[in-house]
Amino acid sequence: MKTFILLVYILAIFQNLVASASIPRQLQKFSITRRQLKATQVQRELGNQVSNTTVIFGPEDSRYENSTARWSIYHRPRIQVVIEPGQASDVSTIVEYCNENSIEFLAINRGHGSTATLGSFNGIQINMATFRDITIQPDGESAWFGGGVYDGQATAYLWDQGYVTTTGACNCVGMLGPGLGGGHGPLEGLYGVISDNFRQLNVVLANGTAITVNETSHADLLWGMKGAGHNFGIVTSFELNIYPRGPEFWHYHNYIWRGDKLDAVFTALNDFHGNGSTPVNMTVNFGGFRMNTTITKEEPIIGWTFAYRGTAEVAEQYLAPFNAIDAVYHDSGDVPYPGISIVQGNGEDQYICQDNELRITTTAGLEVYNLTAEHQIYEGFKQRAASNPTLAARCNVLHEGYSTEAVTNKNPDDSAYPFRADHHLMLFQTTIPPNDSNIESVAWKWAKEVRSQWNEGQPGRPINAYVNYANGYESVEQIYGHEAWRLDRLRGLKAKYDPENRFRFYNPIVRANKSSAH
């Protein structure tokens, strides 16, 4: 009897041990993802394998909310545990741990990815925010950036040291998120998009191997990292070209027009851009349709902002056609380059950078503006201002324009970035209250309508969706290019460097499941 009781006791202990054990992936008959993670468990299993500056915490920790905040909460990833690696080598260890335990992992910096494909994630977030070092090289032609550096930080630091580099236009956004997908920004007319300026990248692959990617080491992957890099690895640091900072001041001019000036404004914009021949120092302009009830409650206004790398005297010669259009408001001035993002409304503390909004977006890439399409979009907005003023107040129909000379001068075959003929990036964006399926349906209907009007306004051109603005419902061809050879090359790199498709949560090349259409 005692023997039987002892046997039952031993079996019970063994059963509990098996139930709580982490079965290494290589010993599993089938791939199993651990769905219930606890920070204490991860700390116990992983803590002694990483540096003592690595931090592991979960939802019960006061740091969790800030670390998992996102620009858009539409289809937000499910983060069970956050790990902030203390050293670059820790990233490899964390990835290996996740692989051994069949845990999904997602590296983030500033959390601005807004694609619906992120909603399929459930696992450990690797927060790269601790990697924010910037080291200018002795020759002054490049600098090393940590994988957590963001635009405003890089711009301010380099400017103070006498340099600039290619970043996005918005101060709060990380450099690498946009950069791995191309990375449009104010200096692209002079120097190309961010990815055109990659010299080398330190990358942790899906199996945890750390490699350096450049023209002599894994050169095939360098091609893919320049435009589709989210699919291939975690970048812990990268070397990027830098340039002398140039003029001490930049000129800006902001305008607001009423809707009756639409034809004049968009005609002037098309003439100004010359289908890709914008003067290189007329660096960035953007604007569009939004409500401003201090001016009118009946219709959206047309707001636009221009930035010029140099003096007001020269800038205003280029802007003379816009000055000739009667505006209800305008202001202009001169600021050092790091201040341009603020006067254009893209500062870290400004509305565009607010986190935790539920955002509905659609996008399109254009060569020129179609006036008929813009009229249709404006009239549709005007109708919503009357029928659904709450939704209209939350909407912004954004048009981005850049000087693009250095972008279009690059051979499009030399990188994975596919859409160098798209001179304008369009983004429909509205925010909605969470958990309101009715208003979400109305918002999506409007978003799709605007996207269709943009694309129907350029018959004969393929539908393109810049990967960093894509909402995740577009086809792979619309995001990564329509040429068969380009997609074949990307899929070949995927099979070589990530055969198990571990990097599949940000507009993936290889899709696990087909998304429902939007």
Short mmCIF file of C-alpha atoms in Angstrom, two decimals:
data_model
loop_
_atom_site.label_atom_id
_atom_site.label_comp_id
_atom_site.label_asym_id
_atom_site.label_seq_id
_atom_site.Cartn_x
_atom_site.Cartn_y
_atom_site.Cartn_z
CA MET A 1 0.00 0.00 0.00
CA LYS A 2 2.84 2.37 0.94
CA THR A 3 4.53 1.53 -2.36
CA PHE A 4 1.35 2.36 -4.30
CA ILE A 5 0.92 5.70 -2.48
CA LEU A 6 4.57 6.57 -3.14
CA LEU A 7 4.12 5.74 -6.82
CA VAL A 8 1.03 7.98 -7.08
CA TYR A 9 2.92 10.81 -5.35
CA ILE A 10 5.87 10.50 -7.74
CA LEU A 11 3.57 10.46 -10.78
CA ALA A 12 1.76 13.58 -9.56
CA ILE A 13 5.07 15.44 -9.15
CA PHE A 14 6.19 14.30 -12.61
CA GLN A 15 2.88 15.42 -14.16
CA ASN A 16 3.22 18.89 -12.62
CA LEU A 17 6.80 19.19 -13.81
CA VAL A 18 5.81 18.24 -17.35
CA ALA A 19 2.89 20.68 -17.35
CA SER A 20 5.12 23.58 -16.33
CA ALA A 21 8.19 22.67 -18.37
CA SER A 22 9.41 24.61 -21.38
CA ILE A 23 9.90 22.08 -24.15
CA PRO A 24 12.68 23.09 -26.53
CA ARG A 25 11.44 23.63 -30.07
CA GLN A 26 13.86 21.09 -31.53
CA LEU A 27 12.29 18.38 -29.31
CA GLN A 28 8.70 19.24 -30.09
CA LYS A 29 6.81 17.08 -32.55
CA PHE A 30 4.73 20.10 -33.55
CA SER A 31 5.38 23.81 -33.34
CA ILE A 32 3.75 25.11 -30.15
CA THR A 33 3.58 28.75 -29.10
CA ARG A 34 3.49 29.43 -25.37
CA ARG A 35 0.46 31.69 -24.96
CA GLN A 36 0.55 32.35 -21.23
CA LEU A 37 3.80 34.05 -20.30
CA LYS A 38 4.77 35.55 -16.98
CA ALA A 39 7.63 37.98 -16.51
CA THR A 40 8.72 36.09 -13.41
CA GLN A 41 8.99 32.89 -15.39
CA VAL A 42 10.94 34.55 -18.22
CA GLN A 43 13.23 36.21 -15.66
CA ARG A 44 13.84 32.85 -14.00
CA GLU A 45 14.60 31.09 -17.28
CA LEU A 46 16.45 33.86 -19.12
CA GLY A 47 17.75 36.26 -16.49
CA ASN A 48 21.09 34.59 -15.85
CA GLN A 49 21.86 34.35 -19.60
CA VAL A 50 21.70 38.11 -20.34
CA SER A 51 23.59 41.11 -19.04
CA ASN A 52 22.68 42.51 -15.64
CA THR A 53 21.47 45.72 -17.31
CA THR A 54 18.72 43.83 -19.16
CA VAL A 55 15.25 44.49 -17.77
CA ILE A 56 12.32 42.04 -17.94
CA PHE A 57 8.80 43.02 -16.86
CA GLY A 58 5.12 42.40 -17.53
CA PRO A 59 1.74 44.18 -17.35
CA GLU A 60 1.85 44.46 -13.57
CA ASP A 61 4.96 46.68 -13.77
CA SER A 62 4.60 50.49 -13.79
CA ARG A 63 6.88 50.68 -16.85
CA TYR A 64 4.69 48.44 -18.98
CA GLU A 65 2.16 51.04 -20.12
CA ASN A 66 4.78 53.46 -21.38
CA SER A 67 6.89 50.73 -23.00
CA THR A 68 3.95 49.27 -24.92
CA ALA A 69 2.30 52.58 -25.91
CA ARG A 70 1.67 52.76 -29.64
CA TRP A 71 0.89 55.55 -32.08
CA SER A 72 -2.12 53.56 -33.25
CA ILE A 73 -4.01 50.98 -31.24
CA TYR A 74 -5.81 49.55 -34.26
CA HIS A 75 -4.98 45.83 -34.23
CA ARG A 76 -2.29 46.41 -31.64
CA PRO A 77 0.07 43.51 -30.88
CA ARG A 78 -0.49 41.56 -27.68
CA ILE A 79 2.57 42.09 -25.50
CA GLN A 80 2.79 39.62 -22.63
CA VAL A 81 6.34 40.42 -21.52
CA VAL A 82 8.68 43.32 -22.31
CA ILE A 83 12.44 42.84 -22.45
CA GLU A 84 14.78 45.81 -22.69
CA PRO A 85 18.20 44.38 -23.59
CA GLY A 86 21.15 46.04 -21.92
CA GLN A 87 23.69 45.11 -24.59
CA ALA A 88 23.51 44.26 -28.28
CA SER A 89 24.64 40.70 -27.57
CA ASP A 90 21.57 40.23 -25.38
CA VAL A 91 19.32 40.48 -28.44
CA SER A 92 20.77 37.25 -29.84
CA THR A 93 20.27 35.51 -26.50
CA ILE A 94 16.66 36.70 -26.26
CA VAL A 95 15.87 35.52 -29.80
CA GLU A 96 17.46 32.12 -29.11
CA TYR A 97 15.43 31.81 -25.92
CA CYS A 98 12.22 32.62 -27.78
CA ASN A 99 13.03 30.07 -30.47
CA GLU A 100 13.79 27.34 -27.94
CA ASN A 101 10.46 27.96 -26.26
CA SER A 102 8.35 28.69 -29.35
CA ILE A 103 7.63 32.25 -28.24
CA GLU A 104 6.90 34.98 -30.74
CA PHE A 105 9.13 38.06 -30.53
CA LEU A 106 8.75 41.58 -31.88
CA ALA A 107 11.44 44.28 -31.82
CA ILE A 108 10.18 47.86 -31.50
CA ASN A 109 11.65 51.31 -31.05
CA ARG A 110 9.05 54.09 -30.87
CA GLY A 111 5.94 52.04 -31.64
CA HIS A 112 4.73 53.88 -34.75
CA GLY A 113 3.96 50.85 -36.90
CA SER A 114 0.23 50.97 -37.63
CA THR A 115 -0.39 48.03 -39.94
CA ALA A 116 -3.11 45.53 -39.12
CA THR A 117 -0.61 42.67 -39.50
CA LEU A 118 0.82 43.58 -36.09
CA GLY A 119 -2.45 42.42 -34.57
CA SER A 120 -1.50 38.77 -35.08
CA PHE A 121 1.44 39.06 -32.68
CA ASN A 122 1.30 37.50 -29.21
CA GLY A 123 4.51 37.23 -27.25
CA ILE A 124 7.61 39.08 -26.08
CA GLN A 125 8.40 42.65 -27.09
CA ILE A 126 12.10 43.45 -27.45
CA ASN A 127 12.33 47.17 -26.73
CA MET A 128 15.31 48.74 -28.52
CA ALA A 129 14.94 52.13 -26.83
CA THR A 130 18.08 51.66 -24.75
CA PHE A 131 20.29 51.62 -27.87
CA ARG A 132 20.49 55.36 -28.52
CA ASP A 133 24.20 56.03 -28.94
CA ILE A 134 25.39 58.11 -31.92
CA THR A 135 29.08 57.96 -32.79
CA ILE A 136 30.45 60.18 -35.56
CA GLN A 137 33.32 58.52 -37.40
CA PRO A 138 36.73 60.25 -37.57
CA ASP A 139 36.43 61.07 -41.29
CA GLY A 140 33.16 62.92 -40.68
CA GLU A 141 31.45 61.08 -43.53
CA SER A 142 29.37 58.61 -41.52
CA ALA A 143 28.13 57.84 -38.03
CA TRP A 144 27.05 54.75 -36.13
CA PHE A 145 23.55 54.86 -34.71
CA GLY A 146 22.02 52.56 -32.13
CA GLY A 147 18.90 50.69 -33.16
CA GLY A 148 16.81 52.84 -30.82
CA VAL A 149 17.78 56.28 -32.15
CA TYR A 150 14.86 58.45 -33.26
CA ASP A 151 14.55 61.33 -35.73
CA GLY A 152 14.43 64.31 -33.40
CA GLN A 153 17.33 62.99 -31.34
CA ALA A 154 19.52 62.36 -34.39
CA THR A 155 18.74 65.68 -36.04
CA ALA A 156 19.47 67.76 -32.93
CA TYR A 157 22.67 65.93 -32.03
CA LEU A 158 24.18 65.96 -35.51
CA TRP A 159 23.25 69.62 -36.07
CA ASP A 160 25.12 70.60 -32.92
CA GLN A 161 28.15 68.70 -34.23
CA GLY A 162 27.93 70.37 -37.65
CA TYR A 163 26.19 67.59 -39.60
CA VAL A 164 22.87 66.37 -40.95
CA THR A 165 21.64 63.02 -42.16
CA THR A 166 18.58 61.50 -43.79
CA THR A 167 15.68 61.07 -41.35
CA GLY A 168 11.93 61.24 -41.54
CA ALA A 169 10.12 64.55 -41.11
CA CYS A 170 8.51 63.71 -37.75
CA ASN A 171 10.61 64.12 -34.60
CA CYS A 172 8.99 61.38 -32.54
CA VAL A 173 9.47 58.52 -35.03
CA GLY A 174 12.38 56.08 -34.86
CA MET A 175 14.93 56.17 -37.66
CA LEU A 176 14.98 52.46 -38.39
CA GLY A 177 11.25 51.80 -38.66
CA PRO A 178 10.91 54.05 -41.71
CA GLY A 179 14.51 53.46 -42.81
CA LEU A 180 14.12 49.72 -43.30
CA GLY A 181 11.19 50.47 -45.62
CA GLY A 182 12.99 53.24 -47.52
CA GLY A 183 12.47 56.27 -45.30
CA HIS A 184 11.25 59.50 -46.91
CA GLY A 185 12.31 62.80 -45.41
CA PRO A 186 13.35 66.43 -45.92
CA LEU A 187 16.84 65.71 -47.27
CA GLU A 188 15.95 63.03 -49.80
CA GLY A 189 16.22 65.39 -52.77
CA LEU A 190 19.87 65.93 -51.91
CA TYR A 191 20.88 62.55 -50.51
CA GLY A 192 18.17 59.95 -51.17
CA VAL A 193 15.92 58.11 -48.73
CA ILE A 194 17.29 56.79 -45.43
CA SER A 195 18.02 53.31 -46.78
CA ASP A 196 20.03 54.74 -49.69
CA ASN A 197 22.51 55.91 -47.06
CA PHE A 198 23.00 52.63 -45.19
CA ARG A 199 26.68 51.66 -45.18
CA GLN A 200 26.35 48.64 -42.94
CA LEU A 201 24.03 47.19 -40.35
CA ASN A 202 24.55 44.86 -37.39
CA VAL A 203 21.67 42.41 -37.63
CA VAL A 204 20.37 39.60 -35.45
CA LEU A 205 18.80 36.95 -37.66
CA ALA A 206 15.77 34.82 -36.89
CA ASN A 207 17.94 32.01 -35.47
CA GLY A 208 19.76 34.41 -33.14
CA THR A 209 22.94 34.67 -35.19
CA ALA A 210 24.49 38.14 -35.18
CA ILE A 211 25.95 39.26 -38.52
CA THR A 212 27.26 42.43 -40.13
CA VAL A 213 25.58 43.30 -43.42
CA ASN A 214 27.43 45.47 -45.93
CA GLU A 215 28.73 45.40 -49.51
CA THR A 216 31.27 42.66 -48.74
CA SER A 217 29.47 40.70 -46.00
CA HIS A 218 26.03 39.27 -46.80
CA ALA A 219 25.74 41.74 -49.68
CA ASP A 220 22.62 39.96 -50.93
CA LEU A 221 20.87 40.81 -47.68
CA LEU A 222 21.99 44.45 -47.85
CA TRP A 223 19.84 44.77 -50.97
CA GLY A 224 16.82 43.45 -49.05
CA MET A 225 17.42 45.55 -45.96
CA LYS A 226 17.12 48.66 -48.14
CA GLY A 227 13.35 48.70 -48.45
CA ALA A 228 12.11 45.41 -46.97
CA GLY A 229 14.33 45.11 -43.90
CA HIS A 230 11.52 44.44 -41.41
CA ASN A 231 11.29 40.94 -42.89
CA PHE A 232 14.84 39.80 -42.19
CA GLY A 233 16.21 40.69 -38.79
CA ILE A 234 16.63 42.98 -35.79
CA VAL A 235 19.08 45.82 -36.36
CA THR A 236 21.03 46.60 -33.20
CA SER A 237 23.12 49.37 -34.84
CA PHE A 238 23.81 50.80 -38.28
CA GLU A 239 26.31 53.04 -40.04
CA LEU A 240 24.77 55.83 -42.10
CA ASN A 241 26.17 58.58 -44.30
CA ILE A 242 26.24 62.04 -42.74
CA TYR A 243 26.79 65.39 -44.45
CA PRO A 244 27.93 68.93 -43.58
CA ARG A 245 24.93 70.73 -42.15
CA GLY A 246 24.80 73.49 -44.78
CA PRO A 247 22.91 76.77 -44.38
CA GLU A 248 22.51 78.08 -40.85
CA PHE A 249 18.79 78.73 -41.31
CA TRP A 250 15.90 77.15 -43.15
CA HIS A 251 12.87 79.12 -44.29
CA TYR A 252 9.30 77.95 -43.75
CA HIS A 253 5.95 79.24 -44.97
CA ASN A 254 2.59 77.94 -43.78
CA TYR A 255 -0.74 78.69 -45.49
CA ILE A 256 -4.46 78.13 -44.92
CA TRP A 257 -6.88 78.51 -47.84
CA ARG A 258 -10.64 78.03 -48.16
CA GLY A 259 -12.00 75.32 -50.44
CA ASP A 260 -12.75 77.66 -53.33
CA LYS A 261 -8.99 77.93 -53.89
CA LEU A 262 -8.55 74.19 -54.50
CA ASP A 263 -7.96 74.45 -58.26
CA ALA A 264 -5.44 77.25 -57.83
CA VAL A 265 -3.55 75.46 -55.05
CA PHE A 266 -3.21 72.10 -56.79
CA THR A 267 -2.37 73.66 -60.14
CA ALA A 268 0.39 75.61 -58.41
CA LEU A 269 1.58 72.43 -56.65
CA ASN A 270 1.84 70.48 -59.91
CA ASP A 271 3.75 73.34 -61.54
CA PHE A 272 5.97 73.65 -58.47
CA HIS A 273 6.89 69.96 -58.44
CA GLY A 274 7.22 69.64 -62.20
CA ASN A 275 6.52 65.88 -62.07
CA GLY A 276 9.66 65.12 -60.08
CA SER A 277 11.81 68.14 -60.90
CA THR A 278 11.28 70.04 -57.65
CA PRO A 279 14.31 72.21 -56.77
CA VAL A 280 16.41 70.17 -54.34
CA ASN A 281 16.46 72.85 -51.65
CA MET A 282 12.64 73.07 -51.63
CA THR A 283 12.99 70.07 -49.41
CA VAL A 284 9.57 69.07 -48.12
CA ASN A 285 6.02 70.30 -48.28
CA PHE A 286 2.84 68.70 -47.10
CA GLY A 287 -0.74 69.57 -46.39
CA GLY A 288 -4.30 68.76 -47.29
CA PHE A 289 -7.81 68.81 -45.96
CA ARG A 290 -8.85 69.07 -42.33
CA MET A 291 -11.43 70.84 -40.21
CA ASN A 292 -10.63 74.15 -38.54
CA THR A 293 -13.80 75.45 -36.93
CA THR A 294 -12.20 78.78 -36.05
CA ILE A 295 -12.38 79.47 -39.79
CA THR A 296 -15.46 77.51 -40.90
CA LYS A 297 -17.67 74.70 -39.63
CA GLU A 298 -19.18 73.95 -43.04
CA GLU A 299 -16.18 72.61 -44.92
CA PRO A 300 -12.55 71.55 -44.51
CA ILE A 301 -9.77 74.06 -44.97
CA ILE A 302 -6.74 73.49 -47.20
CA GLY A 303 -3.61 73.79 -45.07
CA TRP A 304 -0.08 73.55 -46.44
CA THR A 305 3.48 73.98 -45.16
CA PHE A 306 6.72 74.43 -47.12
CA ALA A 307 10.35 74.16 -45.98
CA TYR A 308 13.32 75.59 -47.86
CA ARG A 309 16.98 74.86 -47.12
CA GLY A 310 18.26 78.43 -47.25
CA THR A 311 17.20 82.04 -47.20
CA ALA A 312 13.73 83.55 -47.31
CA GLU A 313 14.69 85.66 -50.30
CA VAL A 314 15.25 82.64 -52.53
CA ALA A 315 12.45 80.55 -51.02
CA GLU A 316 9.81 83.19 -51.57
CA GLN A 317 10.68 83.35 -55.27
CA TYR A 318 9.67 79.69 -55.56
CA LEU A 319 6.61 80.32 -53.39
CA ALA A 320 5.37 83.35 -55.34
CA PRO A 321 2.52 81.37 -57.03
CA PHE A 322 1.21 80.37 -53.59
CA ASN A 323 1.54 83.89 -52.24
CA ALA A 324 -0.66 85.02 -55.13
CA ILE A 325 -3.52 82.80 -53.90
CA ASP A 326 -5.61 84.65 -51.35
CA ALA A 327 -5.09 82.89 -48.01
CA VAL A 328 -7.12 83.28 -44.84
CA TYR A 329 -3.93 82.79 -42.84
CA HIS A 330 -0.21 82.48 -43.43
CA ASP A 331 2.99 82.77 -41.46
CA SER A 332 6.65 82.40 -42.33
CA GLY A 333 10.06 82.62 -40.75
CA ASP A 334 13.59 81.25 -40.49
CA VAL A 335 14.80 78.63 -38.02
CA PRO A 336 17.76 76.23 -37.73
CA TYR A 337 17.03 72.89 -39.36
CA PRO A 338 16.07 71.06 -36.09
CA GLY A 339 13.28 73.60 -35.64
CA ILE A 340 11.65 72.96 -39.02
CA SER A 341 9.73 69.91 -37.81
CA ILE A 342 8.20 71.97 -35.01
CA VAL A 343 7.02 74.89 -37.14
CA GLN A 344 5.58 72.33 -39.58
CA GLY A 345 3.63 70.59 -36.80
CA ASN A 346 5.80 67.47 -36.46
CA GLY A 347 7.39 68.08 -33.06
CA GLU A 348 7.51 65.42 -30.34
CA ASP A 349 4.93 67.19 -28.20
CA GLN A 350 2.54 68.09 -31.02
CA TYR A 351 -0.73 66.46 -32.02
CA ILE A 352 0.71 64.22 -34.75
CA CYS A 353 2.86 62.43 -32.17
CA GLN A 354 0.08 61.57 -29.72
CA ASP A 355 0.00 57.88 -28.81
CA ASN A 356 -2.81 55.41 -28.21
CA GLU A 357 -5.28 56.65 -30.82
CA LEU A 358 -7.32 54.17 -32.85
CA ARG A 359 -6.37 55.21 -36.38
CA ILE A 360 -7.97 54.15 -39.65
CA THR A 361 -5.64 54.76 -42.58
CA THR A 362 -5.30 54.21 -46.31
CA THR A 363 -2.51 55.30 -48.62
CA ALA A 364 -1.52 55.80 -52.25
CA GLY A 365 1.57 56.80 -54.19
CA LEU A 366 1.21 59.43 -56.92
CA GLU A 367 3.33 61.03 -59.61
CA VAL A 368 1.18 64.16 -59.90
CA TYR A 369 -1.99 65.50 -58.32
CA ASN A 370 -5.21 64.94 -60.24
CA LEU A 371 -7.52 67.93 -59.79
CA THR A 372 -10.69 65.93 -60.48
CA ALA A 373 -9.75 63.42 -57.79
CA GLU A 374 -8.92 66.19 -55.32
CA HIS A 375 -12.30 67.82 -55.96
CA GLN A 376 -14.04 64.50 -55.31
CA ILE A 377 -12.11 63.97 -52.09
CA TYR A 378 -12.78 67.51 -50.90
CA GLU A 379 -16.50 67.29 -51.64
CA GLY A 380 -16.68 63.94 -49.84
CA PHE A 381 -15.05 65.53 -46.81
CA LYS A 382 -17.48 68.45 -46.99
CA GLN A 383 -20.42 66.03 -46.99
CA ARG A 384 -19.04 64.29 -43.87
CA ALA A 385 -18.62 67.66 -42.16
CA ALA A 386 -22.39 68.04 -42.49
CA SER A 387 -23.50 64.46 -41.85
CA ASN A 388 -20.93 63.30 -39.29
CA PRO A 389 -19.11 66.33 -37.83
CA THR A 390 -17.54 64.30 -35.01
CA LEU A 391 -15.79 61.96 -37.45
CA ALA A 392 -14.87 64.82 -39.79
CA ALA A 393 -13.20 66.68 -36.93
CA ARG A 394 -10.88 63.73 -36.40
CA CYS A 395 -9.84 63.36 -40.05
CA ASN A 396 -6.78 64.55 -41.96
CA VAL A 397 -6.34 63.93 -45.69
CA LEU A 398 -2.58 64.30 -46.01
CA HIS A 399 -0.54 64.99 -49.16
CA GLU A 400 3.25 64.77 -48.89
CA GLY A 401 5.63 66.22 -51.47
CA TYR A 402 9.42 66.19 -51.53
CA SER A 403 12.25 67.25 -53.73
CA THR A 404 13.16 63.84 -55.15
CA GLU A 405 16.20 64.28 -57.41
CA ALA A 406 18.55 61.99 -55.47
CA VAL A 407 15.79 59.39 -55.05
CA THR A 408 14.92 59.16 -58.74
CA ASN A 409 18.59 59.26 -59.78
CA LYS A 410 19.22 55.95 -58.00
CA ASN A 411 18.92 52.78 -60.04
CA PRO A 412 15.65 51.22 -58.80
CA ASP A 413 17.13 47.74 -59.25
CA ASP A 414 19.86 48.42 -56.67
CA SER A 415 17.63 48.10 -53.61
CA ALA A 416 14.39 46.53 -52.45
CA TYR A 417 12.69 49.93 -52.25
CA PRO A 418 10.35 49.72 -55.26
CA PHE A 419 8.54 53.03 -55.84
CA ARG A 420 11.04 55.72 -56.83
CA ALA A 421 8.62 57.23 -59.36
CA ASP A 422 6.09 58.05 -56.64
CA HIS A 423 6.76 61.73 -56.04
CA HIS A 424 3.89 62.16 -53.58
CA LEU A 425 2.81 60.05 -50.61
CA MET A 426 -0.88 60.18 -49.74
CA LEU A 427 -2.31 59.26 -46.35
CA PHE A 428 -5.95 59.29 -45.30
CA GLN A 429 -6.09 59.17 -41.53
CA THR A 430 -8.92 59.45 -39.05
CA THR A 431 -9.10 58.56 -35.39
CA ILE A 432 -12.17 56.93 -33.89
CA PRO A 433 -13.33 55.95 -30.41
CA PRO A 434 -12.49 52.33 -29.50
CA ASN A 435 -15.15 49.61 -29.44
CA ASP A 436 -17.57 51.38 -31.75
CA SER A 437 -18.15 49.06 -34.71
CA ASN A 438 -20.63 51.42 -36.38
CA ILE A 439 -18.29 54.39 -36.60
CA GLU A 440 -15.42 52.08 -37.54
CA SER A 441 -17.44 50.82 -40.50
CA VAL A 442 -18.24 54.40 -41.57
CA ALA A 443 -14.58 55.40 -41.22
CA TRP A 444 -13.39 52.47 -43.32
CA LYS A 445 -15.91 53.27 -46.04
CA TRP A 446 -14.59 56.82 -46.21
CA ALA A 447 -10.95 55.72 -46.12
CA LYS A 448 -11.42 53.27 -49.00
CA GLU A 449 -13.35 55.86 -51.00
CA VAL A 450 -10.50 58.36 -50.79
CA ARG A 451 -7.88 55.74 -51.67
CA SER A 452 -9.89 54.71 -54.72
CA GLN A 453 -10.27 58.32 -55.86
CA TRP A 454 -6.52 58.88 -55.65
CA ASN A 455 -5.75 55.72 -57.61
CA GLU A 456 -8.51 56.26 -60.20
CA GLY A 457 -7.00 59.69 -60.80
CA GLN A 458 -3.89 58.09 -62.29
CA PRO A 459 -5.20 55.56 -64.84
CA GLY A 460 -2.56 53.26 -66.25
CA ARG A 461 -0.36 53.38 -63.17
CA PRO A 462 -0.21 50.43 -60.76
CA ILE A 463 -1.53 50.78 -57.23
CA ASN A 464 1.37 51.40 -54.87
CA ALA A 465 1.37 51.48 -51.07
CA TYR A 466 4.50 52.73 -49.30
CA VAL A 467 5.31 49.97 -46.81
CA ASN A 468 5.51 52.35 -43.85
CA TYR A 469 2.03 53.74 -44.60
CA ALA A 470 0.43 50.49 -45.74
CA ASN A 471 -2.42 49.30 -43.52
CA GLY A 472 -1.73 45.59 -44.06
CA TYR A 473 -4.72 44.84 -46.29
CA GLU A 474 -2.88 45.58 -49.54
CA SER A 475 -1.37 42.86 -51.72
CA VAL A 476 2.33 41.98 -51.47
CA GLU A 477 2.79 43.43 -54.98
CA GLN A 478 1.25 46.75 -53.95
CA ILE A 479 3.69 47.02 -51.03
CA TYR A 480 6.92 45.50 -52.35
CA GLY A 481 6.72 46.06 -56.09
CA HIS A 482 5.00 44.65 -59.14
CA GLU A 483 8.03 43.17 -60.93
CA ALA A 484 8.16 39.39 -60.66
CA TRP A 485 11.96 39.35 -60.36
CA ARG A 486 11.84 41.73 -57.39
CA LEU A 487 9.37 39.57 -55.45
CA ASP A 488 11.25 36.39 -56.35
CA ARG A 489 14.46 37.92 -55.03
CA LEU A 490 12.80 38.96 -51.77
CA ARG A 491 11.27 35.51 -51.29
CA GLY A 492 14.65 33.94 -51.96
CA LEU A 493 16.25 36.09 -49.27
CA LYS A 494 13.42 35.17 -46.93
CA ALA A 495 13.97 31.46 -47.51
CA LYS A 496 17.70 31.89 -46.87
CA TYR A 497 17.70 34.16 -43.83
CA ASP A 498 14.32 33.48 -42.18
CA PRO A 499 13.02 30.13 -43.42
CA GLU A 500 10.58 29.77 -40.51
CA ASN A 501 9.11 33.24 -41.12
CA ARG A 502 9.76 34.48 -37.60
CA PHE A 503 9.72 38.09 -38.87
CA ARG A 504 6.16 38.10 -40.18
CA PHE A 505 4.34 40.75 -38.19
CA TYR A 506 5.10 43.96 -40.11
CA ASN A 507 3.62 43.85 -43.63
CA PRO A 508 5.33 40.53 -44.35
CA ILE A 509 6.57 39.32 -47.70
CA VAL A 510 5.44 35.79 -46.82
CA ARG A 511 2.01 35.86 -45.24
CA ALA A 512 0.92 33.27 -42.71
CA ASN A 513 -2.77 33.89 -43.33
CA LYS A 514 -4.64 35.94 -45.89
CA SER A 515 -5.99 39.16 -44.35
CA SER A 516 -9.60 40.12 -44.85
CA ALA A 517 -9.96 42.83 -47.47
CA HIS A 518 -10.25 46.49 -46.56
#
